[in-house]
Tab-separated table of C-alpha atoms in Angstrom:
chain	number	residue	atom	x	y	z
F	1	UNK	CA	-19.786	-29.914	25.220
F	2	UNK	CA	-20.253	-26.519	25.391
F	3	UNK	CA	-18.381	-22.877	23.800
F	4	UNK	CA	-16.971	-20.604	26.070
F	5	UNK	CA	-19.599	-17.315	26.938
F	6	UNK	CA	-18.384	-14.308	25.807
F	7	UNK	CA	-16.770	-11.832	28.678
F	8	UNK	CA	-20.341	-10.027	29.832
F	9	UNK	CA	-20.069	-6.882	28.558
F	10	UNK	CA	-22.297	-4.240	29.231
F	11	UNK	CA	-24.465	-2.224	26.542
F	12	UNK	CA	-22.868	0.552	25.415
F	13	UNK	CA	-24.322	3.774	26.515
F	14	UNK	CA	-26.495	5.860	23.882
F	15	UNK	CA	-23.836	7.468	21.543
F	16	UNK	CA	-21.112	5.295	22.303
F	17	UNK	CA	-21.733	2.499	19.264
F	18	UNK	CA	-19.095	4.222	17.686
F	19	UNK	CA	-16.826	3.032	20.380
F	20	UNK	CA	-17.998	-0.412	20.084
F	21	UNK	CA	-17.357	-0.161	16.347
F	22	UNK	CA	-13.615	0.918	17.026
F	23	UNK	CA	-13.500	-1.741	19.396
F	24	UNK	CA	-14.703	-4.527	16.582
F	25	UNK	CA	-11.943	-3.122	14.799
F	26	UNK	CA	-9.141	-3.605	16.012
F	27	UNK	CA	-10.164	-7.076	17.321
F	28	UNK	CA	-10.300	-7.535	13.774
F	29	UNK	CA	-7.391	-5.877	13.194
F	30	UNK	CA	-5.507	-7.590	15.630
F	31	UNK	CA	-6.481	-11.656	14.898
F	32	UNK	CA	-5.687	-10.795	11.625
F	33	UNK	CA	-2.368	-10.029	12.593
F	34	UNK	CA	-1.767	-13.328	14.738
F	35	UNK	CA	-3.463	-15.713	13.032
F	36	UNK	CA	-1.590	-14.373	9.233
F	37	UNK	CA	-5.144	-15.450	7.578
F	38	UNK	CA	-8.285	-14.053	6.702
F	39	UNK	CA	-10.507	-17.152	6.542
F	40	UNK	CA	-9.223	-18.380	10.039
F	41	UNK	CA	-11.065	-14.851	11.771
F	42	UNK	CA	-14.469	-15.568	12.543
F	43	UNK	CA	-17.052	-13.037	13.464
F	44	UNK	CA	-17.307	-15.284	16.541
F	45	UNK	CA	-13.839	-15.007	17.410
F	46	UNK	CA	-13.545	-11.358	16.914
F	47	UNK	CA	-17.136	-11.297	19.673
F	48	UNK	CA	-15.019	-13.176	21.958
F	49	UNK	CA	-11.739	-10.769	21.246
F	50	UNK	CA	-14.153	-7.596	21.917
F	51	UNK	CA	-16.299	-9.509	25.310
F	52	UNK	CA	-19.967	-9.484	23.040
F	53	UNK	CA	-22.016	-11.189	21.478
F	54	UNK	CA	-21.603	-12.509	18.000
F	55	UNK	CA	-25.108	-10.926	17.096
F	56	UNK	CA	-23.428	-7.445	18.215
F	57	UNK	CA	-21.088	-7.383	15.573
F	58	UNK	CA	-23.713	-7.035	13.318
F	59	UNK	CA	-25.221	-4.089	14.757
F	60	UNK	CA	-22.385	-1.699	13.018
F	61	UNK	CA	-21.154	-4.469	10.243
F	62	UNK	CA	-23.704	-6.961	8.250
F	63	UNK	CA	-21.772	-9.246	7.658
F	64	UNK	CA	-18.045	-10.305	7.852
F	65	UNK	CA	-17.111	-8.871	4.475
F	66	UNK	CA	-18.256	-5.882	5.444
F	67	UNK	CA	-15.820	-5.889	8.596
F	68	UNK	CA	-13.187	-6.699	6.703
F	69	UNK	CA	-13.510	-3.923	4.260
F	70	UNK	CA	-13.455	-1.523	7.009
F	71	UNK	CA	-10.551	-3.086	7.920
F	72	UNK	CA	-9.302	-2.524	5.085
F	73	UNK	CA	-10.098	1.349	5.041
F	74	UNK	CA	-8.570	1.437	8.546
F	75	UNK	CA	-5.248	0.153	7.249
F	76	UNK	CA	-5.017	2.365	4.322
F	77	UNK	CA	-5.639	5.756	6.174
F	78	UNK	CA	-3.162	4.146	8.763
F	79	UNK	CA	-0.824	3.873	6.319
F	80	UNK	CA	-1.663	7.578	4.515
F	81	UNK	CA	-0.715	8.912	8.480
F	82	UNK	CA	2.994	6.783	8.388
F	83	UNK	CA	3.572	7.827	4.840
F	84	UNK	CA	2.706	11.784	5.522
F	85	UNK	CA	4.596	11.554	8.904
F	86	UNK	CA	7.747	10.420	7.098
F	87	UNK	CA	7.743	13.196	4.181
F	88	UNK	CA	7.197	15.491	6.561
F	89	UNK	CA	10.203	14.747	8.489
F	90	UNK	CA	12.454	15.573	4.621
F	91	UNK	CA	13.916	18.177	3.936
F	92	UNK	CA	12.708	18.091	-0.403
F	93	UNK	CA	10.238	17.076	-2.116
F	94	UNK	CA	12.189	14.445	-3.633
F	95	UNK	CA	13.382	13.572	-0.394
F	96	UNK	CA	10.331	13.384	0.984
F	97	UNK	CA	8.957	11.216	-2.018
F	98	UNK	CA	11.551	8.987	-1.239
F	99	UNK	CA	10.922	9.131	2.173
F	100	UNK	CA	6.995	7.981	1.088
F	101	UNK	CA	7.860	4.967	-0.725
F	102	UNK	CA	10.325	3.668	2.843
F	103	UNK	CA	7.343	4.415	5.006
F	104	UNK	CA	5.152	2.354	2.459
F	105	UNK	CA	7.643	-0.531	2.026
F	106	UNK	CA	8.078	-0.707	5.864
F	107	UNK	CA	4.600	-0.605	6.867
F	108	UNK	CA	3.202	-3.400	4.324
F	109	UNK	CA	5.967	-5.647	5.653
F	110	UNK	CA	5.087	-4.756	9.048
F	111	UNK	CA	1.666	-5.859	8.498
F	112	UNK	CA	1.682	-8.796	5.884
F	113	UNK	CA	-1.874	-9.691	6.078
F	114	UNK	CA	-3.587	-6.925	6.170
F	115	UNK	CA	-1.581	-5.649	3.109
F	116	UNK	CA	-2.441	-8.825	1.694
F	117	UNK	CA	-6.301	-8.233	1.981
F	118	UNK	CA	-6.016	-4.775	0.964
F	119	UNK	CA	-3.928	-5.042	-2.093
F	120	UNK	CA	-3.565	-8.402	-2.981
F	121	UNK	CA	-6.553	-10.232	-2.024
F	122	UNK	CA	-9.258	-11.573	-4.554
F	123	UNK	CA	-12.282	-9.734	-5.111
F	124	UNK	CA	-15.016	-11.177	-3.148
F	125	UNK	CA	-18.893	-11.963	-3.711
F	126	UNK	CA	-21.097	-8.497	-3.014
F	127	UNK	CA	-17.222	-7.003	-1.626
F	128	UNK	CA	-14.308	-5.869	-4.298
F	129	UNK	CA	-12.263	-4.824	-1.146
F	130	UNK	CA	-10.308	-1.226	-2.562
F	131	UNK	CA	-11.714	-1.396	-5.912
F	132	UNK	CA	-9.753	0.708	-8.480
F	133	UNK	CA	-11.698	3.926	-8.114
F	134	UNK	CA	-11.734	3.075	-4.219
F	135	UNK	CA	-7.787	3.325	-4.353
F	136	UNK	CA	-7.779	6.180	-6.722
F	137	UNK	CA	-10.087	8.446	-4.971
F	138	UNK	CA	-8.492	7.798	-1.779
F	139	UNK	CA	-6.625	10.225	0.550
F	140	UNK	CA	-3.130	8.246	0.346
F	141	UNK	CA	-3.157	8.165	-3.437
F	142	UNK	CA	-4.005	12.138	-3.717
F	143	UNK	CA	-1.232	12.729	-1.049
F	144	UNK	CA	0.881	10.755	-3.511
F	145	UNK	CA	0.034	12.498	-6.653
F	146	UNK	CA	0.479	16.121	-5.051
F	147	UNK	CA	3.580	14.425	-3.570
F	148	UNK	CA	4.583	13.945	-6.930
F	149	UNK	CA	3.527	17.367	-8.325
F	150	UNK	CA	5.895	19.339	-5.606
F	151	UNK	CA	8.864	17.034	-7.078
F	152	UNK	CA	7.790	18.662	-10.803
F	153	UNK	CA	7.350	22.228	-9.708
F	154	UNK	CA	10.901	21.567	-8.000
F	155	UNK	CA	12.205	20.601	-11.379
F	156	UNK	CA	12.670	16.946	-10.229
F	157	UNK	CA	9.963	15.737	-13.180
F	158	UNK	CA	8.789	17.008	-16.689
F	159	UNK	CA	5.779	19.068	-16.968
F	160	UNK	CA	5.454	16.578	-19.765
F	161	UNK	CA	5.405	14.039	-17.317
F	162	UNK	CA	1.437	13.381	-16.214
F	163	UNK	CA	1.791	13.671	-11.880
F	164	UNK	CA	-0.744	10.925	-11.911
F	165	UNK	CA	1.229	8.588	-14.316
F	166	UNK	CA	4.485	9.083	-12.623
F	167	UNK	CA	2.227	8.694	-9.495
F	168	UNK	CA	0.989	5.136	-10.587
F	169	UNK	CA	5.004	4.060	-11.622
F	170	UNK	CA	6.253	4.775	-8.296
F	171	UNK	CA	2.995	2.758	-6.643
F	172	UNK	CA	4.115	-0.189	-9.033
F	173	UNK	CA	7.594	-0.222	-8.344
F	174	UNK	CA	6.467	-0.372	-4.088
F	175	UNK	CA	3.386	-2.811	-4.734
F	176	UNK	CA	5.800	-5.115	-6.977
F	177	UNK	CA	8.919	-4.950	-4.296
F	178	UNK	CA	6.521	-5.769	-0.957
F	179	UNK	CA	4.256	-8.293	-3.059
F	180	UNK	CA	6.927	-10.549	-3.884
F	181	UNK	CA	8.433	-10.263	-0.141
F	182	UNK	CA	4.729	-10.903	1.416
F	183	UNK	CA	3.654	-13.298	-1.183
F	184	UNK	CA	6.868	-15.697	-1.826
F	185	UNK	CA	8.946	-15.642	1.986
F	186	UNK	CA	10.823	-18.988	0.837
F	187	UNK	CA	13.324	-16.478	-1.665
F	188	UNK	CA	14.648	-15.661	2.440
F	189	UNK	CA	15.837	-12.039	0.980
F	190	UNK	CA	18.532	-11.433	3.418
F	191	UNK	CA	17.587	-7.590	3.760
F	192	UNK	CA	13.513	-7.353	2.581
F	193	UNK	CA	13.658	-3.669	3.802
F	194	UNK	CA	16.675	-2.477	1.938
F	195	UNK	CA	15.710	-4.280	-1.090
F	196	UNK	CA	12.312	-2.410	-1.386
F	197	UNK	CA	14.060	0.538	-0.927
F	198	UNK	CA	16.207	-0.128	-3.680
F	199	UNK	CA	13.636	-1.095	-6.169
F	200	UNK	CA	11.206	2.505	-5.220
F	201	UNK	CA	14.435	4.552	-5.182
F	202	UNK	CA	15.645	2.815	-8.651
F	203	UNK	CA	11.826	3.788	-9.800
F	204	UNK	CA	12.169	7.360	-8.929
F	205	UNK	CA	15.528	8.358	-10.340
F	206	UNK	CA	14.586	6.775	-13.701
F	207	UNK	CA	11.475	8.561	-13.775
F	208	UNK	CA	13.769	11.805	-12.727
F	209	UNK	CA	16.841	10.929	-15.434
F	210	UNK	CA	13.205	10.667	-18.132
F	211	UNK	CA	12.860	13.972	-17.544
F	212	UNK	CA	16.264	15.274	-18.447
F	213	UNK	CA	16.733	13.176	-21.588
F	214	UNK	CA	17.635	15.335	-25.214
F	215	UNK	CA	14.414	16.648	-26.017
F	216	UNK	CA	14.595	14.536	-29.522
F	217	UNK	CA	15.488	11.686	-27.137
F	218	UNK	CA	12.397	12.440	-25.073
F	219	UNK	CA	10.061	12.888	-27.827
F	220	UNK	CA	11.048	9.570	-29.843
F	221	UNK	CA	10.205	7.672	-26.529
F	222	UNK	CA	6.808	9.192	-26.268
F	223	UNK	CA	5.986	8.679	-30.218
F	224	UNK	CA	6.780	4.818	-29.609
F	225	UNK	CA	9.153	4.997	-32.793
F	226	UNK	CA	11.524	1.901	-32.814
F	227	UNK	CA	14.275	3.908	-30.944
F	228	UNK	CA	14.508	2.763	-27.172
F	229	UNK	CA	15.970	4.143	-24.392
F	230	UNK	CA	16.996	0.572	-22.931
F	231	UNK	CA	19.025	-0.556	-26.212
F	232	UNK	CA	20.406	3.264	-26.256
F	233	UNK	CA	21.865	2.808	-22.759
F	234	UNK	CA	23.005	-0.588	-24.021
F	235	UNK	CA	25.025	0.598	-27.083
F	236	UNK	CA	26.601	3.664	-24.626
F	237	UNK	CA	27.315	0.592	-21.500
F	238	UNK	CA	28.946	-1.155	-24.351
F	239	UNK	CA	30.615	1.265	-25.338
F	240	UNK	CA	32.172	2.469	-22.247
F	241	UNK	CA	33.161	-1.230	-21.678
F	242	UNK	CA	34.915	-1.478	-25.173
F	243	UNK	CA	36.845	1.910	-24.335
F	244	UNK	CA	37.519	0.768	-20.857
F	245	UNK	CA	41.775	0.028	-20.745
């Protein structure tokens, strides 16, 4: 029994491997997003998605892992675009940070698997797909820092308040929201959207409400004296209950 031939193809013209590369791509791209797993996508089948070859995948990729990490770096500066097209569209910066984290929650759900691979996935043999200084020194997480530096200079955050750190809280309030929507779809959250939302937007006005905290308040947090600002807010909810007719 024999395969299926690839679709003939013809060789790219001189200068257009770049093309074919683009073309690998979103083959790649694209089974991911059908078949929902990375193991299932074969350099073979992404050949016979393109019309090649299976040797002429490796003329611009080695080897699968490498394909996938360029994936990978296709879907984050995908995302960067939806995230700067939707803050562009606000009319604040704090707006427009909120307005970020939608664009963010949206898109990963949009795209399970590829967020998956990109931010969730294990790191493989020879390939740590988005190490840590890969995801810190990209584009999208630079956008979101001086994202986060217009909301200080606007008075939103303290210029005690590091851009970067405040940065990193609003990326683990979005990572932790989609993650548990992509990774666990049994819960069946009724609204997976508006939930996400919730969570980055909760994320953002306690890091804004940190900032406007009694300076003796503010600067007992950051010594890491026994005072904290959860069991302060307790005592004052109880208290309003108590006084409550």
């Amino acid at each position: 029994m024999t395969t299926a031939a690839a679709r003939p193809r013809r060789r790219a013209p001189r200068g257009q491997g770049e093309l074919l590369r683009g073309e690998i791509l979103q083959a790649a791209k694209d089974l991911l997003a059908e078949r929902g797993d990375e193991d299932s996508v074969s350099v073979r089948s992404v050949a016979e998605r393109v019309g090649v070859s299976t040797p002429s995948i490796y003329l611009p990729f080695p080897d699968k892992s490498a394909l996938i990490a360029a994936v990978c770096q296709d879907v984050f500066a995908e995302l960067d675009q939806e995230m700067e097209a939707a803050a562009a569209a606000a009319s604040s910066p704090f707006l427009g940070l909120r307005a970020r984290g939608h664009a963010y929650a949206r898109f990963a759900l949009a795209n399970p698997e590829h967020y998956r691979i990109v931010m969730m996935g294990r790191p493989h043999v020879g390939h740590e797909f988005f190490s840590g200084d890969d995801l810190t020194s990209s584009a999208t997480f630079a956008h979101l820092v001086a994202a986060v530096a217009q909301c200080r200079e606007a008075g939103v955050f303290s210029d005690a308040q590091p851009d970067e750190q405040v940065a990193f809280g609003l990326w683990a309030a979005a990572h932790g929201a989609v993650s548990l929507v992509i990774a666990k779809p049994m819960l069946n959250i009724e609204d997976s959207l508006a939930m996400c939302d919730q969570t980055i937007s909760a994320a953002g006005i306690g890091l804004a409400v940190l900032a406007r905290l009694p300076e003796e308040v503010a600067e007992t947090q950051d010594s890491g004296s026994e005072l904290d600002l959860v069991a302060l807010l307790d005592t004052m909810f109880r208290a309003e209950k108590q006084a409550a007719p």
